[in-house]
Each structure stands twice: as C-alpha cells, then as structure tokens.
C-alpha cells in the first residue's frame, strides 16, 4: 500500500522549526515536545499545529542531511559577516576534531550501527553504537560546533574525520588555520592530509609515537624552560624545540612543545598544601614564526573545549545523545540540529544579551525562559500542566 503521508520536502520547513524549538527549549524527547501541542505558540511559530512525535521522527529520517549542514553554515556566515567570530589573541583560528559516541545498546541496532564485542562474565556480548567525528571552530570568546560525520560500520574514527575535514575544507575554506586533535591524530597520513590542504596540524603527543616521546622527554630534561612564569599559586614552564628527527615519515625535523603546569592547592581534609602537576606535550607543523610557544600551548589546551564546552554541554544540557529515532539519518539529523541550536544559543547569549542582562543569569535560566514561553501559551487545563 503506497505511503500517502506528507512527503518530507513539503513539511521540512515546519519540522525544522519544530526541532529547533525541541532543542532550544531542551525538552529531551519528542513525546515531551508533543505534550506542548496545545500551546498557541505553535500556530504563531509554525502557522499550523505541531506535527506528531511520529511525524517529526519520520521526516527527520528522510531529511537531506546537507540541508541541516547548510543551516549550520548559514549561522557561521552571519556571525562571520557581523565580525562576531574573531580569533584568539594569537591570531590563529583553530578547528578541533574529536570522536563522540552518542548511543550504545545491546538490544537495538540499525544499518548504521557500529558494533563491538564485549567480554562479560556471562560470555561475549555484541554491543551496537553510533559514533561521530565532530568539528569545532574555536574563536576568541565564541566557538561553534561546525559539523559531524558518522563513523561507518567497520571503519575507524580517522576515516570519518577525513571525510569530515574534506567537507569542512569545501564549506569553510578560510574559517580555520590549524587543525588540532588528540593523540590519535598524531598520525602520518593525517598530518600529511592537513598540511596538503594548506593548513597546520597539531596533536597531543603520547605513547603512540614512542620514539618521539622518548626523545622529547630526554631533551626537555636538560633543556632550560623557554618560558618560565610564576603566577602566584600557578607555575607554568614551557619547553619548545623543532629539531626532533624521530618522526622521519612526516618530516626530517618536527616541533614538539611541552607544558608543565604546577598548581598549589590546599587539601580540604587536612588543610595541607599540595602541588598538582599537569604535564602535556604536543607535536605540530606550526613553525615558531607562525605560533609562539605560548600560542601552541593555548591551542593545545583549547583542544579540550570540544569536550568541556562541546560534548559535555550537548549531552548534559541539550539531550543531544537521546535517541529521538533509531535510524541512521534521523540520528545524524537530530545531532546536527543539537549543534546548530547550541551555536545559535551561544551566539545569542554572548552577542545579543547585554552584559547587564547576562549578569547573574545562567545560560540554563535563559533556556528555561524559552521553555516557559511554550508553556505559558498553553490554555489552562490540568492535562497540560508542565511536568
Ligand atoms: Zn543504530
């Protein structure tokens, strides 16, 4: 029997507007959104009633993913034109790439699910999961989540990240200068690919390149710190050399920067002071004329922003990992909408709200006001009282 329900191209505009509100009001599920259906807000916003949870999920599973990516790009372009996306003090725009697993299940799977075998006490169990390579653009005080690409069944994160960067280089050719990643990205093919596109690469240096790590540790033991700051209870020491020859597949000599940060804290239990050290090394194709030691350290630490202000925020505040519909396209579409709404919200919070309005008002409070708008337009009735 033919499917006579509305085709996605007819209703996409309505669904896009509905899903944007789903995330901006942080309802967390399509059923929770559906409970706001009697709100007069929807006829004002959509020009019609809110479609059912089932319709929203179905249309998202048929939606053109590039359409959603174009919306993300549109927000970026507007901010760029308005000069709202300025680089940090060192002048270089950074793109951070990282993997993020959105869902895992031992029972439910779809054609887009990756799978792994878990060794449990009850025997081996197959677990199905979805993982994305995600790109974040790091600016001075405003950063944007740019794009996401699914890791396909049977492939690794680097393969998905390469597709992600190839698309990003087409859509955002001048948006960033440097691409940073964790230790997984200290990879010869990856570094060659990035530099081949006219960009610079930076990655955490850990035991995945053991010879380079060993050489760096040995040299930095005897080399004096190039920058040595004592800022009260924080002591920062940096080492920097571009003479390392232990990654010959990439280049005759590569640059490694080490940062040792020692913070003195007072233990709550016995009030004794204790030094906590944070020791990091990065390998980069940036030359010292392109980026100072401190700039490399700053960019290295900014890599964490995709975890802290990106994934953590998306998962804990925006319900981005919720399975709104377990179907490959729908999962990606909802995740991209979460990125889009986070960008819009952050741009609004940082650029539209006056400092006086922001003072003493958390981002969560602003999000609650958006949700309150939905509920306040619901005619009185016990069946529709907000939970
Ligand atoms: Zn799946």
Short mmCIF file of N, CA and C in Angstrom, two decimals, residues 99-260:
data_model
loop_
_atom_site.label_atom_id
_atom_site.label_comp_id
_atom_site.label_asym_id
_atom_site.label_seq_id
_atom_site.Cartn_x
_atom_site.Cartn_y
_atom_site.Cartn_z
N UNK A 99 36.28 12.47 18.38
CA UNK A 99 35.21 11.48 18.24
C UNK A 99 34.25 11.57 19.41
N UNK A 100 32.98 11.28 19.15
CA UNK A 100 31.98 11.30 20.22
C UNK A 100 30.97 10.18 19.98
N UNK A 101 30.82 9.35 20.98
CA UNK A 101 29.86 8.25 20.89
C UNK A 101 28.53 8.71 21.46
N UNK A 102 27.47 8.61 20.67
CA UNK A 102 26.19 9.16 21.13
C UNK A 102 25.31 8.12 21.78
N UNK A 103 25.39 6.89 21.34
CA UNK A 103 24.47 5.89 21.88
C UNK A 103 25.08 4.50 21.78
N UNK A 104 24.75 3.65 22.74
CA UNK A 104 25.21 2.26 22.72
C UNK A 104 24.08 1.38 23.24
N UNK A 105 23.90 0.24 22.61
CA UNK A 105 22.80 -0.65 23.02
C UNK A 105 23.20 -2.09 22.72
N UNK A 106 22.75 -3.00 23.57
CA UNK A 106 22.99 -4.42 23.30
C UNK A 106 21.78 -5.05 22.63
N UNK A 107 20.70 -4.29 22.52
CA UNK A 107 19.46 -4.88 22.00
C UNK A 107 19.05 -4.30 20.66
N UNK A 108 19.16 -2.97 20.52
CA UNK A 108 18.61 -2.33 19.32
C UNK A 108 19.75 -1.95 18.38
N UNK A 109 19.54 -2.22 17.12
CA UNK A 109 20.55 -1.81 16.14
C UNK A 109 19.86 -1.39 14.85
N UNK A 110 20.63 -0.71 14.00
CA UNK A 110 20.12 -0.27 12.70
C UNK A 110 21.25 -0.45 11.70
N UNK A 111 21.00 -0.23 10.41
CA UNK A 111 22.07 -0.45 9.41
C UNK A 111 23.29 0.45 9.62
N UNK A 112 23.14 1.57 10.36
CA UNK A 112 24.28 2.47 10.57
C UNK A 112 25.06 2.17 11.83
N UNK A 113 24.63 1.20 12.60
CA UNK A 113 25.29 0.90 13.87
C UNK A 113 26.68 0.29 13.65
N UNK A 114 27.67 0.76 14.41
CA UNK A 114 28.94 0.05 14.52
C UNK A 114 28.73 -1.00 15.60
N UNK A 115 29.58 -1.99 15.64
CA UNK A 115 29.44 -2.98 16.71
C UNK A 115 30.79 -3.41 17.25
N UNK A 116 30.78 -3.83 18.51
CA UNK A 116 31.98 -4.34 19.16
C UNK A 116 31.57 -5.49 20.07
N UNK A 117 32.54 -6.33 20.36
CA UNK A 117 32.27 -7.47 21.23
C UNK A 117 32.78 -7.16 22.62
N UNK A 118 31.89 -7.28 23.61
CA UNK A 118 32.27 -7.06 25.00
C UNK A 118 32.45 -8.43 25.66
N UNK A 119 33.52 -8.57 26.40
CA UNK A 119 33.77 -9.83 27.10
C UNK A 119 33.23 -9.70 28.51
N UNK A 120 32.10 -10.33 28.79
CA UNK A 120 31.48 -10.22 30.11
C UNK A 120 31.57 -11.57 30.83
N UNK A 121 31.19 -11.55 32.10
CA UNK A 121 31.22 -12.80 32.88
C UNK A 121 30.25 -13.83 32.32
N UNK A 122 29.20 -13.31 31.66
CA UNK A 122 28.21 -14.23 31.07
C UNK A 122 28.59 -14.64 29.65
N UNK A 123 29.76 -14.25 29.21
CA UNK A 123 30.19 -14.59 27.86
C UNK A 123 30.27 -13.34 26.99
N UNK A 124 30.63 -13.55 25.73
CA UNK A 124 30.78 -12.42 24.82
C UNK A 124 29.41 -11.85 24.43
N UNK A 125 29.35 -10.51 24.40
CA UNK A 125 28.10 -9.83 24.05
C UNK A 125 28.41 -8.81 22.96
N UNK A 126 27.54 -8.74 21.96
CA UNK A 126 27.72 -7.73 20.91
C UNK A 126 27.03 -6.44 21.35
N UNK A 127 27.77 -5.33 21.28
CA UNK A 127 27.16 -4.03 21.60
C UNK A 127 27.16 -3.18 20.34
N UNK A 128 26.03 -2.53 20.10
CA UNK A 128 25.87 -1.67 18.93
C UNK A 128 26.00 -0.21 19.37
N UNK A 129 26.63 0.61 18.54
CA UNK A 129 26.81 2.01 18.95
C UNK A 129 26.92 2.91 17.73
N UNK A 130 26.71 4.20 18.00
CA UNK A 130 26.91 5.23 16.97
C UNK A 130 27.99 6.17 17.46
N UNK A 131 28.90 6.49 16.58
CA UNK A 131 29.99 7.39 16.93
C UNK A 131 30.16 8.41 15.81
N UNK A 132 30.42 9.64 16.16
CA UNK A 132 30.63 10.70 15.16
C UNK A 132 32.00 11.32 15.32
N UNK A 133 32.59 11.69 14.19
CA UNK A 133 33.73 12.61 14.22
C UNK A 133 33.12 14.00 14.16
N UNK A 134 33.55 14.88 15.07
CA UNK A 134 32.90 16.19 15.21
C UNK A 134 33.95 17.29 15.10
N UNK A 135 33.56 18.40 14.48
CA UNK A 135 34.49 19.52 14.28
C UNK A 135 33.98 20.76 15.01
N UNK A 136 34.89 21.38 15.75
CA UNK A 136 34.53 22.60 16.49
C UNK A 136 35.49 23.72 16.08
N UNK A 137 34.93 24.88 15.84
CA UNK A 137 35.73 26.06 15.49
C UNK A 137 35.93 26.90 16.75
N UNK A 138 37.20 27.15 17.09
CA UNK A 138 37.48 27.84 18.35
C UNK A 138 37.88 29.28 18.06
N UNK A 139 37.04 30.22 18.49
CA UNK A 139 37.35 31.63 18.33
C UNK A 139 37.78 32.23 19.65
N UNK A 140 37.87 33.56 19.70
CA UNK A 140 38.31 34.24 20.91
C UNK A 140 37.38 33.97 22.08
N UNK A 141 36.15 34.48 22.02
CA UNK A 141 35.20 34.19 23.09
C UNK A 141 33.92 33.56 22.58
N UNK A 142 33.92 33.18 21.32
CA UNK A 142 32.76 32.46 20.78
C UNK A 142 33.26 31.33 19.89
N UNK A 143 32.81 30.13 20.19
CA UNK A 143 33.20 28.96 19.39
C UNK A 143 31.95 28.31 18.84
N UNK A 144 32.11 27.61 17.73
CA UNK A 144 30.95 26.98 17.08
C UNK A 144 31.23 25.51 16.80
N UNK A 145 30.19 24.68 16.93
CA UNK A 145 30.28 23.29 16.50
C UNK A 145 29.94 23.30 15.01
N UNK A 146 30.87 22.91 14.16
CA UNK A 146 30.67 23.10 12.72
C UNK A 146 29.99 21.94 12.02
N UNK A 147 30.36 20.71 12.37
CA UNK A 147 29.86 19.60 11.57
C UNK A 147 30.11 18.28 12.30
N UNK A 148 29.43 17.24 11.83
CA UNK A 148 29.64 15.89 12.37
C UNK A 148 29.53 14.89 11.23
N UNK A 149 30.32 13.84 11.32
CA UNK A 149 30.31 12.80 10.30
C UNK A 149 30.28 11.44 10.99
N UNK A 150 29.34 10.57 10.61
CA UNK A 150 29.26 9.27 11.28
C UNK A 150 30.46 8.38 10.98
N UNK A 151 30.92 7.67 12.01
CA UNK A 151 31.88 6.58 11.79
C UNK A 151 31.06 5.41 11.27
N UNK A 152 31.41 4.93 10.08
CA UNK A 152 30.61 3.87 9.46
C UNK A 152 31.00 2.50 10.04
N UNK A 153 30.09 1.54 9.93
CA UNK A 153 30.42 0.20 10.44
C UNK A 153 31.72 -0.31 9.82
N UNK A 154 32.63 -0.77 10.65
CA UNK A 154 33.87 -1.36 10.16
C UNK A 154 35.00 -0.40 9.93
N UNK A 155 34.78 0.90 10.03
CA UNK A 155 35.88 1.85 9.82
C UNK A 155 36.27 2.50 11.14
N UNK A 156 37.41 3.22 11.13
CA UNK A 156 37.85 3.86 12.37
C UNK A 156 37.54 5.36 12.34
N UNK A 157 37.81 6.00 13.47
CA UNK A 157 37.48 7.43 13.60
C UNK A 157 38.24 8.29 12.60
N UNK A 158 39.49 7.92 12.32
CA UNK A 158 40.30 8.74 11.41
C UNK A 158 39.67 8.80 10.02
N UNK A 159 39.09 7.69 9.57
CA UNK A 159 38.46 7.66 8.24
C UNK A 159 37.28 8.63 8.20
N UNK A 160 36.47 8.61 9.27
CA UNK A 160 35.32 9.54 9.32
C UNK A 160 35.81 10.98 9.43
N UNK A 161 36.87 11.20 10.21
CA UNK A 161 37.40 12.56 10.38
C UNK A 161 37.93 13.11 9.07
N UNK A 162 38.47 12.23 8.26
CA UNK A 162 38.99 12.69 6.96
C UNK A 162 37.84 13.18 6.07
N UNK A 163 36.74 12.41 6.02
CA UNK A 163 35.57 12.87 5.25
C UNK A 163 35.05 14.19 5.82
N UNK A 164 35.04 14.27 7.15
CA UNK A 164 34.56 15.48 7.83
C UNK A 164 35.40 16.69 7.42
N UNK A 165 36.73 16.52 7.44
CA UNK A 165 37.62 17.65 7.10
C UNK A 165 37.54 17.99 5.62
N UNK A 166 37.39 16.96 4.76
CA UNK A 166 37.28 17.24 3.33
C UNK A 166 36.06 18.13 3.06
N UNK A 167 34.97 17.81 3.73
CA UNK A 167 33.76 18.63 3.55
C UNK A 167 33.95 20.01 4.17
N UNK A 168 34.55 20.05 5.36
CA UNK A 168 34.76 21.33 6.04
C UNK A 168 35.66 22.25 5.22
N UNK A 169 36.66 21.67 4.54
CA UNK A 169 37.56 22.49 3.74
C UNK A 169 36.83 23.09 2.54
N UNK A 170 35.78 22.40 2.07
CA UNK A 170 34.97 22.95 0.99
C UNK A 170 33.99 23.99 1.50
N UNK A 171 33.35 23.68 2.63
CA UNK A 171 32.30 24.58 3.13
C UNK A 171 32.87 25.78 3.88
N UNK A 172 34.02 25.57 4.54
CA UNK A 172 34.61 26.61 5.39
C UNK A 172 36.10 26.78 5.05
N UNK A 173 36.40 27.11 3.77
CA UNK A 173 37.82 27.06 3.35
C UNK A 173 38.73 28.02 4.11
N UNK A 174 38.20 29.16 4.56
CA UNK A 174 39.07 30.13 5.23
C UNK A 174 38.72 30.31 6.71
N UNK A 175 37.93 29.38 7.23
CA UNK A 175 37.45 29.57 8.62
C UNK A 175 38.54 29.28 9.64
N UNK A 176 39.48 28.38 9.31
CA UNK A 176 40.48 28.00 10.33
C UNK A 176 41.86 27.84 9.70
N UNK A 177 42.87 27.98 10.56
CA UNK A 177 44.26 27.88 10.12
C UNK A 177 44.92 26.58 10.58
N UNK A 178 44.48 26.11 11.75
CA UNK A 178 45.13 24.97 12.40
C UNK A 178 44.07 23.93 12.73
N UNK A 179 44.41 22.64 12.56
CA UNK A 179 43.51 21.55 12.95
C UNK A 179 44.16 20.77 14.09
N UNK A 180 43.46 20.70 15.22
CA UNK A 180 44.02 20.03 16.40
C UNK A 180 43.22 18.78 16.73
N UNK A 181 43.92 17.79 17.29
CA UNK A 181 43.24 16.57 17.70
C UNK A 181 43.98 15.90 18.84
N UNK A 182 43.40 14.83 19.38
CA UNK A 182 44.08 14.12 20.47
C UNK A 182 45.19 13.24 19.90
N UNK A 183 45.70 12.33 20.73
CA UNK A 183 46.88 11.56 20.32
C UNK A 183 46.61 10.68 19.09
N UNK A 184 45.36 10.30 18.89
CA UNK A 184 45.01 9.51 17.71
C UNK A 184 45.41 10.21 16.41
N UNK A 185 45.41 11.55 16.45
CA UNK A 185 45.66 12.36 15.24
C UNK A 185 47.15 12.67 15.03
N UNK A 186 48.01 12.17 15.92
CA UNK A 186 49.45 12.27 15.66
C UNK A 186 49.82 11.13 14.71
N UNK A 187 49.28 11.22 13.54
CA UNK A 187 49.30 10.14 12.56
C UNK A 187 49.87 10.70 11.25
N UNK A 188 50.78 9.96 10.65
CA UNK A 188 51.50 10.48 9.48
C UNK A 188 50.54 10.87 8.36
N UNK A 189 49.60 9.97 8.00
CA UNK A 189 48.68 10.26 6.89
C UNK A 189 47.81 11.48 7.22
N UNK A 190 47.39 11.57 8.47
CA UNK A 190 46.53 12.69 8.87
C UNK A 190 47.29 14.01 8.76
N UNK A 191 48.51 14.05 9.30
CA UNK A 191 49.32 15.28 9.24
C UNK A 191 49.59 15.68 7.79
N UNK A 192 49.88 14.67 6.95
CA UNK A 192 50.15 14.97 5.52
C UNK A 192 48.89 15.51 4.86
N UNK A 193 47.77 14.91 5.19
CA UNK A 193 46.50 15.36 4.60
C UNK A 193 46.22 16.82 4.98
N UNK A 194 46.39 17.14 6.25
CA UNK A 194 46.09 18.50 6.71
C UNK A 194 47.04 19.51 6.07
N UNK A 195 48.32 19.22 6.09
CA UNK A 195 49.29 20.18 5.52
C UNK A 195 49.12 20.26 3.99
N UNK A 196 48.70 19.16 3.38
CA UNK A 196 48.45 19.16 1.93
C UNK A 196 47.30 20.08 1.55
N UNK A 197 46.46 20.41 2.51
CA UNK A 197 45.33 21.32 2.26
C UNK A 197 45.67 22.76 2.64
N UNK A 198 46.93 23.00 2.94
CA UNK A 198 47.35 24.37 3.27
C UNK A 198 47.07 24.76 4.71
N UNK A 199 46.75 23.78 5.56
CA UNK A 199 46.51 24.06 6.98
C UNK A 199 47.65 23.49 7.82
N UNK A 200 47.68 23.88 9.08
CA UNK A 200 48.68 23.35 10.00
C UNK A 200 48.03 22.33 10.93
N UNK A 201 48.83 21.36 11.35
CA UNK A 201 48.29 20.30 12.22
C UNK A 201 48.92 20.37 13.60
N UNK A 202 48.14 19.96 14.58
CA UNK A 202 48.61 19.92 15.96
C UNK A 202 47.93 18.73 16.63
N UNK A 203 48.71 17.95 17.40
CA UNK A 203 48.10 16.80 18.07
C UNK A 203 48.79 16.56 19.40
N UNK A 204 48.05 15.98 20.30
CA UNK A 204 48.63 15.58 21.59
C UNK A 204 49.68 14.51 21.32
N UNK A 205 50.81 14.63 22.00
CA UNK A 205 51.88 13.64 21.84
C UNK A 205 51.88 12.73 23.07
N UNK A 206 51.61 11.46 22.80
CA UNK A 206 51.63 10.48 23.89
C UNK A 206 52.40 9.27 23.40
N UNK A 207 52.17 8.15 24.03
CA UNK A 207 52.98 6.97 23.73
C UNK A 207 52.71 6.35 22.36
N UNK A 208 51.78 6.96 21.59
CA UNK A 208 51.52 6.42 20.26
C UNK A 208 52.69 6.69 19.31
N UNK A 209 53.54 7.65 19.64
CA UNK A 209 54.78 7.86 18.90
C UNK A 209 55.93 7.73 19.90
N UNK A 210 56.25 6.49 20.29
CA UNK A 210 57.15 6.27 21.43
C UNK A 210 58.55 6.86 21.25
N UNK A 211 59.12 6.78 20.04
CA UNK A 211 60.47 7.31 19.84
C UNK A 211 60.49 8.83 20.03
N UNK A 212 59.49 9.49 19.46
CA UNK A 212 59.42 10.94 19.56
C UNK A 212 59.19 11.36 21.02
N UNK A 213 58.34 10.65 21.71
CA UNK A 213 58.07 10.95 23.12
C UNK A 213 59.36 10.79 23.94
N UNK A 214 60.05 9.70 23.69
CA UNK A 214 61.27 9.43 24.46
C UNK A 214 62.32 10.51 24.20
N UNK A 215 62.50 10.87 22.92
CA UNK A 215 63.47 11.92 22.58
C UNK A 215 63.09 13.24 23.24
N UNK A 216 61.79 13.55 23.19
CA UNK A 216 61.34 14.83 23.75
C UNK A 216 61.57 14.85 25.26
N UNK A 217 61.23 13.76 25.91
CA UNK A 217 61.43 13.71 27.38
C UNK A 217 62.90 13.88 27.73
N UNK A 218 63.75 13.19 26.98
CA UNK A 218 65.19 13.25 27.27
C UNK A 218 65.72 14.67 27.07
N UNK A 219 65.37 15.28 25.94
CA UNK A 219 65.89 16.63 25.65
C UNK A 219 65.35 17.66 26.64
N UNK A 220 64.05 17.57 26.92
CA UNK A 220 63.45 18.59 27.79
C UNK A 220 63.90 18.46 29.24
N UNK A 221 64.51 17.31 29.60
CA UNK A 221 65.09 17.18 30.94
C UNK A 221 66.29 18.10 31.11
N UNK A 222 67.02 18.30 30.02
CA UNK A 222 68.26 19.09 30.12
C UNK A 222 68.12 20.49 29.52
N UNK A 223 67.10 20.67 28.68
CA UNK A 223 66.91 21.99 28.05
C UNK A 223 66.22 22.93 29.05
N UNK A 224 66.73 24.16 29.18
CA UNK A 224 66.03 25.08 30.09
C UNK A 224 64.65 25.44 29.55
N UNK A 225 63.73 25.71 30.45
CA UNK A 225 62.38 26.07 30.03
C UNK A 225 62.44 27.38 29.25
N UNK A 226 61.74 27.42 28.10
CA UNK A 226 61.81 28.61 27.25
C UNK A 226 60.95 29.74 27.84
N UNK A 227 59.91 29.39 28.52
CA UNK A 227 59.10 30.39 29.22
C UNK A 227 58.92 29.87 30.63
N UNK A 228 59.10 30.71 31.59
CA UNK A 228 59.06 30.24 32.97
C UNK A 228 58.30 31.29 33.78
N UNK A 229 57.04 31.02 34.05
CA UNK A 229 56.20 32.00 34.73
C UNK A 229 55.87 31.53 36.13
N UNK A 230 55.85 32.45 37.07
CA UNK A 230 55.36 32.15 38.40
C UNK A 230 54.23 33.11 38.68
N UNK A 231 53.01 32.61 38.56
CA UNK A 231 51.86 33.48 38.77
C UNK A 231 51.15 33.05 40.06
N UNK A 232 51.71 33.47 41.19
CA UNK A 232 51.09 33.12 42.46
C UNK A 232 51.15 31.63 42.73
N UNK A 233 49.99 31.01 42.82
CA UNK A 233 49.94 29.59 43.13
C UNK A 233 50.02 28.72 41.88
N UNK A 234 50.27 29.36 40.75
CA UNK A 234 50.37 28.61 39.49
C UNK A 234 51.75 28.86 38.89
N UNK A 235 52.45 27.79 38.61
CA UNK A 235 53.75 27.93 37.94
C UNK A 235 53.68 27.23 36.58
N UNK A 236 54.06 27.97 35.55
CA UNK A 236 53.98 27.45 34.20
C UNK A 236 55.38 27.36 33.61
N UNK A 237 55.70 26.21 33.06
CA UNK A 237 57.00 26.06 32.42
C UNK A 237 56.79 25.43 31.06
N UNK A 238 57.42 26.03 30.06
CA UNK A 238 57.25 25.55 28.69
C UNK A 238 58.61 25.18 28.09
N UNK A 239 58.60 24.15 27.30
CA UNK A 239 59.78 23.79 26.51
C UNK A 239 59.35 23.68 25.05
N UNK A 240 60.27 23.99 24.17
CA UNK A 240 59.90 24.06 22.76
C UNK A 240 61.13 23.79 21.91
N UNK A 241 61.05 22.80 21.03
CA UNK A 241 62.16 22.56 20.10
C UNK A 241 61.59 22.00 18.79
N UNK A 242 62.18 22.47 17.69
CA UNK A 242 61.73 21.97 16.38
C UNK A 242 62.82 21.13 15.71
N UNK A 243 63.66 20.53 16.52
CA UNK A 243 64.80 19.78 15.97
C UNK A 243 64.64 18.26 16.11
N UNK A 244 63.46 17.78 16.39
CA UNK A 244 63.31 16.34 16.62
C UNK A 244 63.29 15.58 15.30
N UNK A 245 64.11 14.54 15.26
CA UNK A 245 64.25 13.79 14.00
C UNK A 245 63.57 12.42 14.08
N UNK A 246 62.78 12.19 15.12
CA UNK A 246 62.24 10.84 15.32
C UNK A 246 60.83 10.64 14.75
N UNK A 247 60.44 11.45 13.80
CA UNK A 247 59.23 11.16 13.01
C UNK A 247 59.59 11.35 11.54
N UNK A 248 60.53 10.53 11.04
CA UNK A 248 61.05 10.75 9.68
C UNK A 248 60.01 10.55 8.59
N UNK A 249 58.97 9.74 8.85
CA UNK A 249 57.93 9.56 7.83
C UNK A 249 57.24 10.87 7.49
N UNK A 250 57.19 11.76 8.46
CA UNK A 250 56.49 13.03 8.26
C UNK A 250 57.43 14.10 7.73
N UNK A 251 58.53 14.30 8.42
CA UNK A 251 59.47 15.37 8.04
C UNK A 251 60.82 15.08 8.68
N UNK A 252 61.88 15.64 8.10
CA UNK A 252 63.21 15.41 8.71
C UNK A 252 63.26 15.90 10.15
N UNK A 253 62.58 17.02 10.42
CA UNK A 253 62.56 17.55 11.79
C UNK A 253 61.14 18.01 12.13
N UNK A 254 60.71 17.73 13.35
CA UNK A 254 59.37 18.17 13.76
C UNK A 254 59.48 18.94 15.08
N UNK A 255 58.43 19.72 15.33
CA UNK A 255 58.42 20.58 16.52
C UNK A 255 57.57 19.94 17.62
N UNK A 256 58.11 19.93 18.82
CA UNK A 256 57.37 19.44 19.98
C UNK A 256 57.39 20.52 21.04
N UNK A 257 56.25 20.74 21.65
CA UNK A 257 56.13 21.72 22.74
C UNK A 257 55.64 20.99 23.98
N UNK A 258 56.28 21.28 25.11
CA UNK A 258 55.85 20.67 26.38
C UNK A 258 55.41 21.78 27.33
N UNK A 259 54.36 21.51 28.04
CA UNK A 259 53.89 22.46 29.05
C UNK A 259 53.76 21.73 30.38
N UNK A 260 54.42 22.26 31.40
CA UNK A 260 54.30 21.71 32.75
C UNK A 260 53.67 22.78 33.62
#
